[in-house]
Short mmCIF file of C-alpha atoms and ligand atoms in Angstrom, two decimals:
data_model
loop_
_atom_site.label_atom_id
_atom_site.label_comp_id
_atom_site.label_asym_id
_atom_site.label_seq_id
_atom_site.Cartn_x
_atom_site.Cartn_y
_atom_site.Cartn_z
CA MET U 241 287.94 158.73 -16.05
CA PRO U 242 289.62 160.32 -13.54
CA HIS U 243 288.32 159.25 -10.42
CA HIS U 244 287.47 155.98 -10.99
CA ASP U 245 289.51 153.42 -9.18
CA LEU U 246 287.79 153.66 -5.46
CA LEU U 247 284.03 154.68 -4.36
CA VAL U 248 284.68 155.23 -0.53
CA VAL U 249 280.96 154.97 1.02
CA GLY U 250 281.29 156.30 4.53
CA GLU U 251 280.50 158.90 7.44
CA LEU U 252 281.85 162.87 7.58
CA ASN U 253 282.30 164.73 10.44
CA VAL U 254 284.61 167.48 11.60
CA ASP U 255 286.62 166.75 14.90
CA LEU U 256 287.47 169.55 17.07
CA ILE U 257 290.37 168.67 19.10
CA LEU U 258 290.78 170.15 22.39
CA ASN U 259 294.40 169.81 24.04
CA GLU U 260 296.65 170.91 26.98
CA ILE U 261 293.42 170.67 29.11
CA GLU U 262 293.81 171.80 32.70
CA GLY U 263 292.07 169.06 34.59
CA PHE U 264 288.98 167.09 33.58
CA PRO U 265 285.76 168.53 32.72
CA LYS U 266 283.26 168.99 35.76
CA ILE U 267 279.57 169.74 35.77
CA GLY U 268 278.63 173.14 36.78
CA THR U 269 282.62 174.37 36.29
CA GLU U 270 284.35 175.65 33.18
CA ILE U 271 288.07 174.71 32.50
CA LEU U 272 290.32 175.82 29.91
CA ALA U 273 292.46 174.14 26.94
CA ASP U 274 295.68 175.82 25.69
CA GLN U 275 295.00 174.41 22.43
CA MET U 276 292.46 173.83 19.58
CA ASN U 277 292.39 172.50 16.29
CA LEU U 278 288.87 172.26 13.71
CA VAL U 279 289.76 169.29 11.19
CA MET U 280 288.28 166.81 8.98
CA GLY U 281 287.53 163.83 11.19
CA SER U 282 285.99 160.27 10.04
CA SER U 283 287.82 157.19 9.30
CA SER U 284 286.43 156.97 6.10
CA ALA U 285 287.11 160.08 4.94
CA ILE U 286 290.53 160.08 6.08
CA MET U 287 290.83 156.45 3.78
CA ALA U 288 289.71 158.22 1.23
CA ALA U 289 292.11 161.28 1.27
CA ASN U 290 295.09 159.26 2.23
CA SER U 291 294.06 156.65 -0.89
CA ALA U 292 294.17 159.66 -3.11
CA SER U 293 297.38 161.11 -1.59
CA ILE U 294 298.74 157.81 -2.74
CA GLY U 295 297.87 157.64 -6.16
CA VAL U 296 294.49 156.20 -6.33
CA LYS U 297 291.90 157.56 -8.20
CA THR U 298 289.20 158.33 -5.27
CA SER U 299 285.58 159.48 -5.00
CA PHE U 300 283.23 159.62 -1.81
CA CYS U 301 279.80 159.01 -1.14
CA GLY U 302 278.45 160.78 1.67
CA LEU U 303 276.22 163.23 3.54
CA VAL U 304 276.99 166.48 5.17
CA GLY U 305 274.68 169.40 6.64
CA ASP U 306 274.18 172.82 4.72
CA ASP U 307 276.52 174.25 7.00
CA ASN U 308 280.23 175.63 7.65
CA PHE U 309 281.21 172.12 9.04
CA GLY U 310 280.12 170.38 5.77
CA LYS U 311 282.01 172.96 3.76
CA LEU U 312 285.41 172.37 5.48
CA ILE U 313 285.06 168.78 4.66
CA LEU U 314 283.96 169.41 1.05
CA ASP U 315 287.05 171.92 0.67
CA GLU U 316 289.48 169.24 2.12
CA LEU U 317 288.35 166.35 0.56
CA SER U 318 288.84 168.18 -2.63
CA LYS U 319 292.49 169.49 -1.66
CA LYS U 320 293.32 166.05 -1.36
CA GLN U 321 292.09 165.18 -4.93
CA VAL U 322 289.11 163.56 -3.76
CA SER U 323 285.87 163.62 -5.95
CA THR U 324 283.20 165.14 -4.11
CA LYS U 325 280.56 164.35 -6.71
CA TYR U 326 278.88 161.80 -5.04
CA ILE U 327 278.76 163.94 -1.30
CA GLN U 328 275.29 165.69 -1.01
CA THR U 329 274.46 168.21 1.41
CA SER U 330 271.28 167.83 3.31
CA PRO U 331 269.04 170.80 4.08
CA ASP U 332 267.43 168.88 7.17
CA HIS U 333 270.52 167.79 8.79
CA LYS U 334 273.72 169.25 10.32
CA THR U 335 277.00 167.98 9.89
CA GLY U 336 278.85 165.51 12.09
CA ILE U 337 281.26 166.37 14.74
CA THR U 338 283.38 164.84 17.18
CA ILE U 339 284.75 166.89 20.35
CA VAL U 340 287.93 165.25 20.98
CA MET U 341 289.29 166.06 24.44
CA ASN U 342 293.02 164.88 24.42
CA TYR U 343 295.07 164.24 27.36
CA GLU U 344 298.45 162.62 27.33
CA GLU U 345 297.57 159.09 27.85
CA ASP U 346 293.97 158.65 26.13
CA ARG U 347 291.36 160.83 25.03
CA ALA U 348 287.91 161.59 25.68
CA ASN U 349 285.26 161.93 23.05
CA VAL U 350 281.52 163.09 22.07
CA THR U 351 280.00 162.53 18.82
CA TYR U 352 277.10 164.03 17.38
CA CYS U 353 276.58 162.00 14.45
CA GLY U 354 274.01 164.36 12.42
CA ALA U 355 274.05 164.02 8.57
CA MET U 356 276.10 160.65 8.84
CA GLU U 357 273.27 158.99 10.39
CA ALA U 358 271.13 159.66 7.48
CA LEU U 359 273.26 158.39 4.43
CA ASN U 360 271.24 155.33 3.21
CA GLU U 361 271.71 152.62 0.18
CA ASN U 362 269.58 155.18 -1.86
CA HIS U 363 272.33 157.90 -1.78
CA ILE U 364 275.00 155.28 -3.42
CA PRO U 365 275.44 156.00 -6.96
CA TRP U 366 274.34 152.42 -8.04
CA ASN U 367 274.04 153.58 -11.83
CA GLU U 368 277.53 154.39 -12.11
CA LEU U 369 279.26 152.16 -9.54
CA GLY U 370 279.93 149.67 -12.62
CA ASP U 371 282.59 152.27 -13.37
CA PHE U 372 285.03 152.02 -10.68
CA LYS U 373 287.07 148.75 -9.65
CA HIS U 374 286.88 148.83 -5.77
CA PHE U 375 283.76 149.85 -3.48
CA HIS U 376 285.09 150.39 0.25
CA LEU U 377 282.61 150.74 3.49
CA SER U 378 284.04 151.94 6.98
CA ASN U 379 282.50 152.60 10.00
CA PHE U 380 279.40 150.03 9.99
CA PHE U 381 278.00 151.02 13.45
CA ILE U 382 277.79 154.53 13.79
CA GLN U 383 275.80 154.77 10.30
CA LYS U 384 272.15 154.01 11.33
CA GLY U 385 270.76 154.30 7.57
CA ILE U 386 273.86 152.20 6.70
CA ARG U 387 273.44 149.95 8.98
CA ASN U 388 269.95 148.82 7.92
CA ASP U 389 270.65 148.09 4.48
CA ILE U 390 274.17 146.50 4.92
CA THR U 391 273.92 143.10 3.04
CA ASN U 392 271.98 144.72 0.53
CA ILE U 393 274.60 147.19 -0.09
CA PHE U 394 277.11 144.64 -0.77
CA LYS U 395 275.08 142.32 -2.39
CA LYS U 396 274.46 144.96 -4.77
CA ALA U 397 277.61 146.03 -5.29
CA LYS U 398 278.76 142.71 -6.18
CA THR U 399 276.36 142.56 -8.93
CA GLN U 400 278.25 145.65 -10.56
CA GLY U 401 281.44 143.69 -10.78
CA VAL U 402 283.51 145.86 -8.38
CA THR U 403 285.20 144.46 -5.77
CA THR U 404 284.22 145.06 -2.03
CA SER U 405 285.78 145.73 1.34
CA LEU U 406 284.45 146.71 4.73
CA ASP U 407 286.22 148.01 7.76
CA LEU U 408 283.81 147.48 10.75
CA GLN U 409 285.39 149.75 13.30
CA TRP U 410 284.37 149.85 16.79
CA ASP U 411 280.68 149.77 18.14
CA PRO U 412 280.20 152.68 20.68
CA GLU U 413 276.86 150.85 22.30
CA ASN U 414 278.99 147.80 22.18
CA LYS U 415 276.16 145.47 20.69
CA TRP U 416 278.09 144.10 17.71
CA ASP U 417 274.77 143.55 15.96
CA PHE U 418 276.10 142.94 12.47
CA ASN U 419 275.10 140.06 10.66
CA TYR U 420 278.42 138.36 9.23
CA LYS U 421 277.05 135.06 8.36
CA GLU U 422 274.54 137.22 5.65
CA CYS U 423 276.91 140.24 4.70
CA LEU U 424 280.25 138.71 4.74
CA PRO U 425 279.46 136.21 1.58
CA HIS U 426 279.21 139.48 -0.37
CA VAL U 427 282.28 141.06 1.09
CA ASP U 428 286.02 140.24 -0.69
CA VAL U 429 288.14 141.86 2.03
CA PHE U 430 286.87 142.05 5.46
CA MET U 431 289.40 144.45 7.59
CA PRO U 432 288.77 144.48 11.61
CA ASN U 433 291.49 144.95 13.91
CA GLU U 434 292.00 142.37 16.33
CA SER U 435 289.47 143.82 19.00
CA GLU U 436 286.48 144.61 16.97
CA LEU U 437 286.98 140.65 15.67
CA LEU U 438 287.45 139.38 19.19
CA ALA U 439 284.13 141.62 20.32
CA LEU U 440 282.11 140.64 16.90
CA THR U 441 282.72 137.26 17.29
CA LYS U 442 282.52 136.92 21.59
CA ALA U 443 285.85 134.72 20.73
CA SER U 444 288.47 134.31 23.38
CA SER U 445 291.07 134.09 20.31
CA ILE U 446 292.03 135.68 17.16
CA GLU U 447 292.19 131.90 16.01
CA GLU U 448 288.90 131.27 17.34
CA GLY U 449 287.19 134.47 15.96
CA VAL U 450 288.52 133.47 12.75
CA LYS U 451 287.43 129.76 12.68
CA LEU U 452 283.72 131.43 13.56
CA ILE U 453 283.56 133.57 10.37
CA SER U 454 285.86 131.56 8.38
CA PRO U 455 282.66 129.88 6.74
CA TYR U 456 281.33 133.25 5.39
CA ALA U 457 284.09 135.51 4.82
CA ASN U 458 286.29 135.40 1.72
CA THR U 459 289.26 137.36 2.56
CA ILE U 460 289.74 138.20 6.35
CA VAL U 461 292.19 141.06 6.80
CA ILE U 462 293.58 141.58 10.46
CA LYS U 463 295.36 145.02 12.03
CA MET U 464 297.52 144.37 14.85
CA GLY U 465 298.66 147.69 15.58
CA SER U 466 302.68 147.76 16.21
CA LYS U 467 302.70 143.77 15.60
CA GLY U 468 301.68 144.36 12.01
CA SER U 469 298.73 142.54 10.28
CA MET U 470 297.77 139.16 8.84
CA ALA U 471 295.35 137.80 6.30
CA TYR U 472 293.26 134.66 5.92
CA GLN U 473 292.43 133.59 2.26
CA ASN U 474 291.48 130.12 1.13
CA GLY U 475 292.45 128.43 4.21
CA GLU U 476 295.82 129.75 4.60
CA LYS U 477 297.27 132.20 6.73
CA THR U 478 299.76 135.13 6.03
CA THR U 479 301.39 137.08 8.54
CA VAL U 480 303.51 140.35 7.82
CA LYS U 481 305.62 142.01 10.85
CA ALA U 482 304.65 145.71 11.12
CA PHE U 483 307.89 148.73 10.15
CA LYS U 484 309.91 149.54 12.60
CA ASN U 485 309.10 153.27 13.19
CA PRO U 486 311.79 155.38 14.44
CA GLU U 487 309.51 158.79 14.64
CA TYR U 488 306.41 157.47 16.25
CA VAL U 489 303.77 160.28 17.04
CA ASP U 490 300.45 158.83 17.62
CA ALA U 491 298.14 155.92 15.68
CA ILE U 492 295.23 158.27 15.22
CA GLY U 493 293.86 157.03 12.03
CA ALA U 494 296.98 154.28 11.29
CA GLY U 495 293.85 151.43 10.52
CA ASP U 496 292.46 153.70 7.95
CA SER U 497 296.04 154.26 6.38
CA PHE U 498 296.82 150.90 6.28
CA ASN U 499 293.82 150.47 4.53
CA SER U 500 294.50 153.03 1.98
CA GLY U 501 297.88 151.20 1.35
CA PHE U 502 295.91 147.32 0.94
CA ILE U 503 293.39 148.32 -0.90
CA GLN U 504 295.99 149.94 -3.70
CA LYS U 505 297.71 147.08 -3.91
CA TYR U 506 295.10 144.99 -4.23
CA ILE U 507 293.24 146.63 -7.30
CA GLU U 508 296.92 146.23 -8.68
CA ARG U 509 295.67 142.47 -8.24
CA LYS U 510 298.89 141.96 -5.99
CA SER U 511 299.31 139.25 -3.87
CA ILE U 512 298.12 139.25 -0.05
CA GLU U 513 301.16 139.36 1.23
CA LYS U 514 302.55 142.60 -0.75
CA CYS U 515 299.52 143.97 0.18
CA LEU U 516 299.38 143.56 3.89
CA LYS U 517 302.96 144.69 3.38
CA HIS U 518 302.07 148.18 1.95
CA GLY U 519 299.05 148.64 4.29
CA ASN U 520 301.70 148.16 7.19
CA LEU U 521 303.82 150.59 5.22
CA MET U 522 301.21 153.35 4.89
CA GLY U 523 299.93 152.67 8.87
CA ALA U 524 303.33 153.03 9.99
CA LEU U 525 303.84 156.48 7.79
CA ASN U 526 300.54 157.44 9.06
CA THR U 527 302.08 157.21 13.08
CA THR U 528 304.96 159.37 12.09
CA ALA U 529 302.57 162.49 11.84
CA ALA U 530 300.05 163.78 14.02
CA GLY U 531 296.30 162.65 13.39
CA GLY U 532 295.39 160.71 10.50
CA THR U 533 296.38 162.59 7.50
CA ALA U 534 299.45 165.18 8.11
CA ALA U 535 301.69 162.27 7.01
CA PHE U 536 300.03 162.22 3.67
CA THR U 537 301.09 165.04 1.62
CA ASP U 538 301.92 164.70 -1.80
CA ARG U 539 303.20 161.60 -3.75
CA ASP U 540 306.45 163.00 -3.78
CA ASN U 541 306.98 164.04 -0.27
CA ILE U 542 305.41 160.57 0.60
CA ASN U 543 308.08 158.71 -1.10
CA GLY U 544 310.86 160.54 -0.22
CA LYS U 545 309.05 159.76 3.60
CA VAL U 546 308.79 156.05 2.84
CA LYS U 547 312.27 156.04 1.91
CA SER U 548 314.32 157.45 4.39
CA ILE U 549 312.36 156.11 7.49
CA PHE U 550 311.30 153.20 6.32
CA ASN U 551 313.53 152.31 3.13
CA SER U 552 310.68 151.30 1.02
CA ALA U 553 308.66 152.68 -1.59
CA LEU U 554 305.30 153.53 -2.41
N1 LIG V 1634 303.68 151.77 16.65
C1 LIG V 1634 303.58 151.57 15.02
N2 LIG V 1634 304.71 151.12 14.64
C2 LIG V 1634 304.46 150.68 13.22
N3 LIG V 1634 303.36 150.43 12.47
C3 LIG V 1634 302.27 150.46 13.10
C4 LIG V 1634 302.16 150.96 14.45
N4 LIG V 1634 300.78 151.14 14.70
C5 LIG V 1634 299.87 150.69 14.22
N5 LIG V 1634 300.77 150.27 12.81
C6 LIG V 1634 300.86 149.91 11.34
O1 LIG V 1634 299.15 150.34 11.02
C7 LIG V 1634 298.29 149.20 10.88
C8 LIG V 1634 296.92 149.37 11.29
O2 LIG V 1634 296.76 149.98 12.61
P1 LIG V 1634 295.82 149.50 14.07
O3 LIG V 1634 296.22 147.85 14.01
O4 LIG V 1634 295.95 150.66 15.06
O5 LIG V 1634 294.62 149.86 13.08
P2 LIG V 1634 293.43 149.67 13.71
O6 LIG V 1634 293.06 149.68 15.14
O7 LIG V 1634 291.97 149.76 12.83
O8 LIG V 1634 293.40 151.89 13.64
P3 LIG V 1634 292.11 152.96 13.65
O9 LIG V 1634 292.25 153.21 15.26
O10 LIG V 1634 292.81 153.92 13.02
O11 LIG V 1634 290.94 152.47 13.17
C9 LIG V 1634 299.17 148.01 11.66
O12 LIG V 1634 298.51 146.94 11.31
C10 LIG V 1634 300.38 148.44 11.31
O13 LIG V 1634 300.81 148.09 10.51
MG1 LIG V 1635 290.32 150.39 12.53
#
C-alpha cells in the first residue's frame, strides 16, 4: 500500500512571515515590512513533508478549515507526496495561522489555533492504523482536543501493533501539564529537546530530568541543537555529535527534520546510534536553507546535497 509507513497526527497551520520590518509594532501606529511569505507551517506538517521527501511513505491526520489556507496546506502536502486522505475539512473552524515577525536575532509570533484545537481522538483512523508501521504525534500542548485524550491515544495506538513516538514541543502557556507517568509507558520514542525536558520535569540538569522520567519512558531521545543528540534506552546512554555545517542559514524546523531522519531509521529497525546519526544529518540538512522544508526537495537532490555538504548519504 502506497502511504503506509508512517502516520503523523498533528496540527496544521499556515505561517505568514514578515521580514525586513521597519521597527517594532506599536499600538496606534503602522509600520512596513519589505518582505512577506505565506507558507505551510506547523511542526507536524514539516515532519511529515520531510519524511515523504526522504522516502518514507507518509500519511497525515489533521483538521483544516474550509478556506484558502486549508487548501494551501492540502496542496503543499500533496506536492510533497504526503497522503492527505486523513485530513478532514471542518465547516465550523478556520485554518490556524501563525503571524511571524522576523527580526535579525529573533522572532515574535502570534498564533490563531483555529481547527488545530478541534482535532481529537475521534478524527484518528483507528480502523486503518494497523496498516501503518509507525505512529507519530507532535506539538502536544497547542492541540487542546488531543491534549485531553493523549494517554488514551497512545494506549490505543499500541493495541494496533504500531510503534509510536511523541515530540512534546514547547508549551506556550508554560504550564507543562502533561501526565508523563501515565502516557510515556505507551510511547516507544519520546523526543523532546533539552529545554522542553527541563521545563517538563522541573529538573536542573538533563541527567536529573532523564532520571525522573526514566521509570515511565521506553526510549528517550533528546535534541541538543548544534551539540547533536542523545538517547537513553535500557539504562544505556548513546550520544552522537552534530554534523559540522558550513552552510548554516537558520534552524527553523531542525527538530522536525531530525524526527524525520530518526524515525526513518527507526522504522527500518536500525540501531539507536544509526537513528540518532540520521536524525542529526536531517537536522543539519534542514539548517542549510531557510525555514523547515526548503532543503528537502526530491530524493536525488537531497542525496546530492547530503554528499557534498556532509559527505554522507540518505
Ligand atoms: N547549527 C546546527 N548545526 C548542525 N546540526 C544542527 C544545528 N542545529 C540543529 N542541528 C541538528 O538538528 C537537530 C534538531 O535541532 P534542535 O535541537 O534545534 O531541535 P528542536 O529544538 O526540537 O527544534 P525545533 O525548534 O525545530 O522544534 C539537532 O539535534 C542537531 O542534530
Ligand atoms: Mg522541537
